[in-house]
Coordinates of C-alpha atoms and ligand atoms in Angstrom, one line a residue:
X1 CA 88.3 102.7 61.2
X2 CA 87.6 99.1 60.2
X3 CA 91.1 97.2 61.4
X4 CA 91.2 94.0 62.1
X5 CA 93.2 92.5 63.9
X6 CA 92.1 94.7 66.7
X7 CA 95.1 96.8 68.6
X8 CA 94.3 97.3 72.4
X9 CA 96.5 94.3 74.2
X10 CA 99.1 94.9 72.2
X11 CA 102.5 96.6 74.1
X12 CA 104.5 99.2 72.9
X13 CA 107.1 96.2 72.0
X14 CA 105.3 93.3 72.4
X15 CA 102.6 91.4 70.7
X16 CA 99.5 90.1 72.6
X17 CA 95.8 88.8 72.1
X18 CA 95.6 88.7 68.8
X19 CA 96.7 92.3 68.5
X20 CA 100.2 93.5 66.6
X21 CA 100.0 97.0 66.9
X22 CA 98.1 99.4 69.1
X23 CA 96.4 101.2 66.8
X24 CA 94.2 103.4 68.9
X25 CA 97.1 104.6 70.8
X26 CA 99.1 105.1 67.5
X27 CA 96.8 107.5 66.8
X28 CA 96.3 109.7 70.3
X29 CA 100.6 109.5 69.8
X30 CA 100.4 110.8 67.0
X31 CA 97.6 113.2 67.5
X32 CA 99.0 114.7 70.1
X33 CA 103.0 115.1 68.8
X34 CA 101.1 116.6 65.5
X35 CA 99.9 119.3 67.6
X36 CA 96.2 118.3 66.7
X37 CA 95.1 118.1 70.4
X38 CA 96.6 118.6 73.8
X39 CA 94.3 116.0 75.4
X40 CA 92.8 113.0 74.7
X41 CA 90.1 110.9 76.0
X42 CA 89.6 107.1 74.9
X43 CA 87.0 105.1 75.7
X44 CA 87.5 101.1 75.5
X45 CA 84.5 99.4 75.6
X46 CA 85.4 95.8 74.0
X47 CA 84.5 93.3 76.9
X48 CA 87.8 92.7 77.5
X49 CA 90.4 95.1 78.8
X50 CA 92.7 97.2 77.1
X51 CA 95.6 96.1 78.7
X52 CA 97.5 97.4 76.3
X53 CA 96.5 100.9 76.3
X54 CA 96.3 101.5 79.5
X55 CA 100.2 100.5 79.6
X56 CA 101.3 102.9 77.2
X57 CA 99.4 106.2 78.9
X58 CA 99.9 104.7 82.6
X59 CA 101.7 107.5 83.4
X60 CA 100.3 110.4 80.7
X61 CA 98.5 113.0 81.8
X62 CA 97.4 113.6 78.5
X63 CA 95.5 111.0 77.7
X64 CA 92.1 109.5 79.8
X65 CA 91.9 105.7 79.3
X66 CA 88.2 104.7 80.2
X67 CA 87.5 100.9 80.0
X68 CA 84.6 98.7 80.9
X69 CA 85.0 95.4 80.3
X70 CA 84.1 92.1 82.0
X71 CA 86.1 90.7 85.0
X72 CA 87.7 88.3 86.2
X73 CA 88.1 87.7 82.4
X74 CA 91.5 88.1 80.4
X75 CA 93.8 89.2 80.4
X76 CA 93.3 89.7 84.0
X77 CA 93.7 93.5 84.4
X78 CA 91.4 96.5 84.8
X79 CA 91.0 95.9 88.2
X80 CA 89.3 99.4 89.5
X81 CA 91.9 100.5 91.5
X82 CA 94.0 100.7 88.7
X83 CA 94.0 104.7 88.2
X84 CA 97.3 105.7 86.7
X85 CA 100.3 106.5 88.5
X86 CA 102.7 109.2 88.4
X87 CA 101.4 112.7 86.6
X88 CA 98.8 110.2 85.1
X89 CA 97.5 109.6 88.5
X90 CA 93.2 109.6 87.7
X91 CA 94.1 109.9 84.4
X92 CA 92.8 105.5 84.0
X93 CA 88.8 104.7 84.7
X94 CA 88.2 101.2 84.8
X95 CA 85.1 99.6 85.6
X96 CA 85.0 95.7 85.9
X97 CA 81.5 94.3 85.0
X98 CA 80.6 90.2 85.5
X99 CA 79.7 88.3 82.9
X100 CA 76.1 88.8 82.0
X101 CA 76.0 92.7 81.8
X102 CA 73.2 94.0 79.9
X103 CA 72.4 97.1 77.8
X104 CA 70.9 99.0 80.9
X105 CA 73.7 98.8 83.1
X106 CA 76.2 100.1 80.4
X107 CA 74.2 102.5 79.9
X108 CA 74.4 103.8 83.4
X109 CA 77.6 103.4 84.1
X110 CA 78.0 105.1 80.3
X111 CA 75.8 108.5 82.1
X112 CA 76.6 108.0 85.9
X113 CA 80.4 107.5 85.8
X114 CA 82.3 107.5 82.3
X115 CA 80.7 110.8 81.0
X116 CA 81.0 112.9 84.2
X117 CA 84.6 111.6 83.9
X118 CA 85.2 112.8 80.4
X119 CA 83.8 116.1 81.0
X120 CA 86.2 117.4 83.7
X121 CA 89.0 116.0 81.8
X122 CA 87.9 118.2 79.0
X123 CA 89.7 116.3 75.9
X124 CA 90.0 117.6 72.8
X125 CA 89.1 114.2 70.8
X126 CA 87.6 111.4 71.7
X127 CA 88.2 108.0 70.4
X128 CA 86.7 105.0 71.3
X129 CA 88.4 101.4 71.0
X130 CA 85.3 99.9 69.4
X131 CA 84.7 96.1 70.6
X132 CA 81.8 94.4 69.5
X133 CA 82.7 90.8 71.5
X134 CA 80.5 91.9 74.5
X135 CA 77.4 91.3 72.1
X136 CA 75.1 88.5 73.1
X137 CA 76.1 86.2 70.9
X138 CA 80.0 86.6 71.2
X139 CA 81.7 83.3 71.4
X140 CA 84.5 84.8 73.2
X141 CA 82.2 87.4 75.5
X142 CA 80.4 86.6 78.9
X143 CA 78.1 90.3 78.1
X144 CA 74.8 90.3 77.3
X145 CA 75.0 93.5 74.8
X146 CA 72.8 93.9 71.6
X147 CA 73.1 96.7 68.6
X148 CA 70.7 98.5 70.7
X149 CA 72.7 99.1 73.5
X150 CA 75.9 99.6 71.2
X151 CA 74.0 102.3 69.4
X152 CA 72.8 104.2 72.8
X153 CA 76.5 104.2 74.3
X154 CA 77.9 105.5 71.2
X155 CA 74.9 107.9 70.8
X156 CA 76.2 109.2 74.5
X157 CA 79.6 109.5 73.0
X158 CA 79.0 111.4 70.0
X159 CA 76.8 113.8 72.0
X160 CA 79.6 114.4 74.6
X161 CA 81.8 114.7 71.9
X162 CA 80.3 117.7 70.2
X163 CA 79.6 119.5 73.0
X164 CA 82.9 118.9 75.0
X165 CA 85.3 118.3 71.9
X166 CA 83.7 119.9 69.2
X167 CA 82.6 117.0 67.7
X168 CA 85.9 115.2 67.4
X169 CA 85.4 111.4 67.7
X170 CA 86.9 108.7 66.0
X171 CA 85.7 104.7 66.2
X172 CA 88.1 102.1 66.0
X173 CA 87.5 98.4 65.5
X174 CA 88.6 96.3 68.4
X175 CA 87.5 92.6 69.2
X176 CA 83.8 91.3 67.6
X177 CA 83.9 87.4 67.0
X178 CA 80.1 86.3 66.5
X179 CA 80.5 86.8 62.7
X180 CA 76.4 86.6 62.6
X181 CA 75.9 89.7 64.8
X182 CA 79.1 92.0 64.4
X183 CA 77.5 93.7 61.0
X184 CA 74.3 94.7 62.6
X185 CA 76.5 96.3 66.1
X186 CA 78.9 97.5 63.3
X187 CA 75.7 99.3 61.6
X188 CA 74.3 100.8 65.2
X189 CA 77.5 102.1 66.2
X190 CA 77.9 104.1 62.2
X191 CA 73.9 105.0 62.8
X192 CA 74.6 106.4 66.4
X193 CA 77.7 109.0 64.3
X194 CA 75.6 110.0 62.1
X195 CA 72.3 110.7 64.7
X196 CA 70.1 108.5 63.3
X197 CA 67.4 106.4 65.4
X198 CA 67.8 101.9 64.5
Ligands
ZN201 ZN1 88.0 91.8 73.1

């Protein structure tokens, strides 16, 4: 889903960070009171974190929020000892990364931590909040990302997906602001869905 403007920070009645309405968690909502799925995981890997999401499912046990994101960096949550609360106690993963983050550590945090995590939650759909600004390049970003690494963790994702969710998995556009570089980490993360090598 190609949205701008991106939907994570935003509050179930408040604006924030350039975001009006969460539209990833619009969509778990309404997954879920549709009957479509009982459980949900999202993963949020724009480099900054999803505040906003994590508000709205704080306290779900229905929904797994997932973020990485780079820290101390707004807005300033995330921290990891954020984990829910309530009967969505464990039911929030963040991992705080500094600035500079590369492709490889993603990528084991992406098989060490977030996947492991996913798979004893047991969703029935996945959907990732889709932020490109942790690309090299990002003028907002401190992440040193490139399409390659964008490709690999979504590659994880899709394969988790079909063998944990029956392929279920839905992308949605978050932040991306290095106007020269979102198309081709756009491009890896639609090549990675459809299984095909960069
Ligand atoms: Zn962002």
């Amino acid at each position: 889903a190609l949205v701008r403007p991106p939907g994570h920070h935003a509050l179930s009645d408040r604006a924030m960070g350039f975001c009006f309405v969460n539209n990833v968690a619009v969509a778990a909502e309404m997954l879920l009171r549709r009957g479509l799925a009982e459980r949900i995981a999202i993963y949020d890997f724009d480099v900054h974190h999803g505040n906003g999401t994590q508000a709205i499912f704080y306290d779900r046990k229905d929904v797994l929020y997932l973020s990485t994101h780079q820290h101390p960096f707004y807005p300033g949550t995330g921290m990891a000892k954020e984990t829910g609360e309530g009967p969505g106690e464990g039911t929030t993963v963040n991992v705080p990364l500094p600035s500079g983050t590369t492709d490889a550590t993603l990528d084991e945090v992406t098989r060490s931590l977030l996947i492991p995590k996913v798979r004893a939650f047991a969703p029935d759909v996945i959907l990732l909040s889709a932020g490109f600004d942790g690309y090299v390049g990002d003028p907002l970003g401190g992440f040193e990302l490139t399409p390659s690494g964008f490709h690999a963790v979504v590659g994880r994702f899709r394969d988790l997906a079909e063998s944990v969710a029956d392929g279920r998995i839905v992308g949605v556009l978050e932040g991306g602001y290095a106007l020269d570089g979102l198309g081709a980490c756009v491009r890896a993360a639609l090549y990675a869905f459809e299984g095909r090598t960069l």
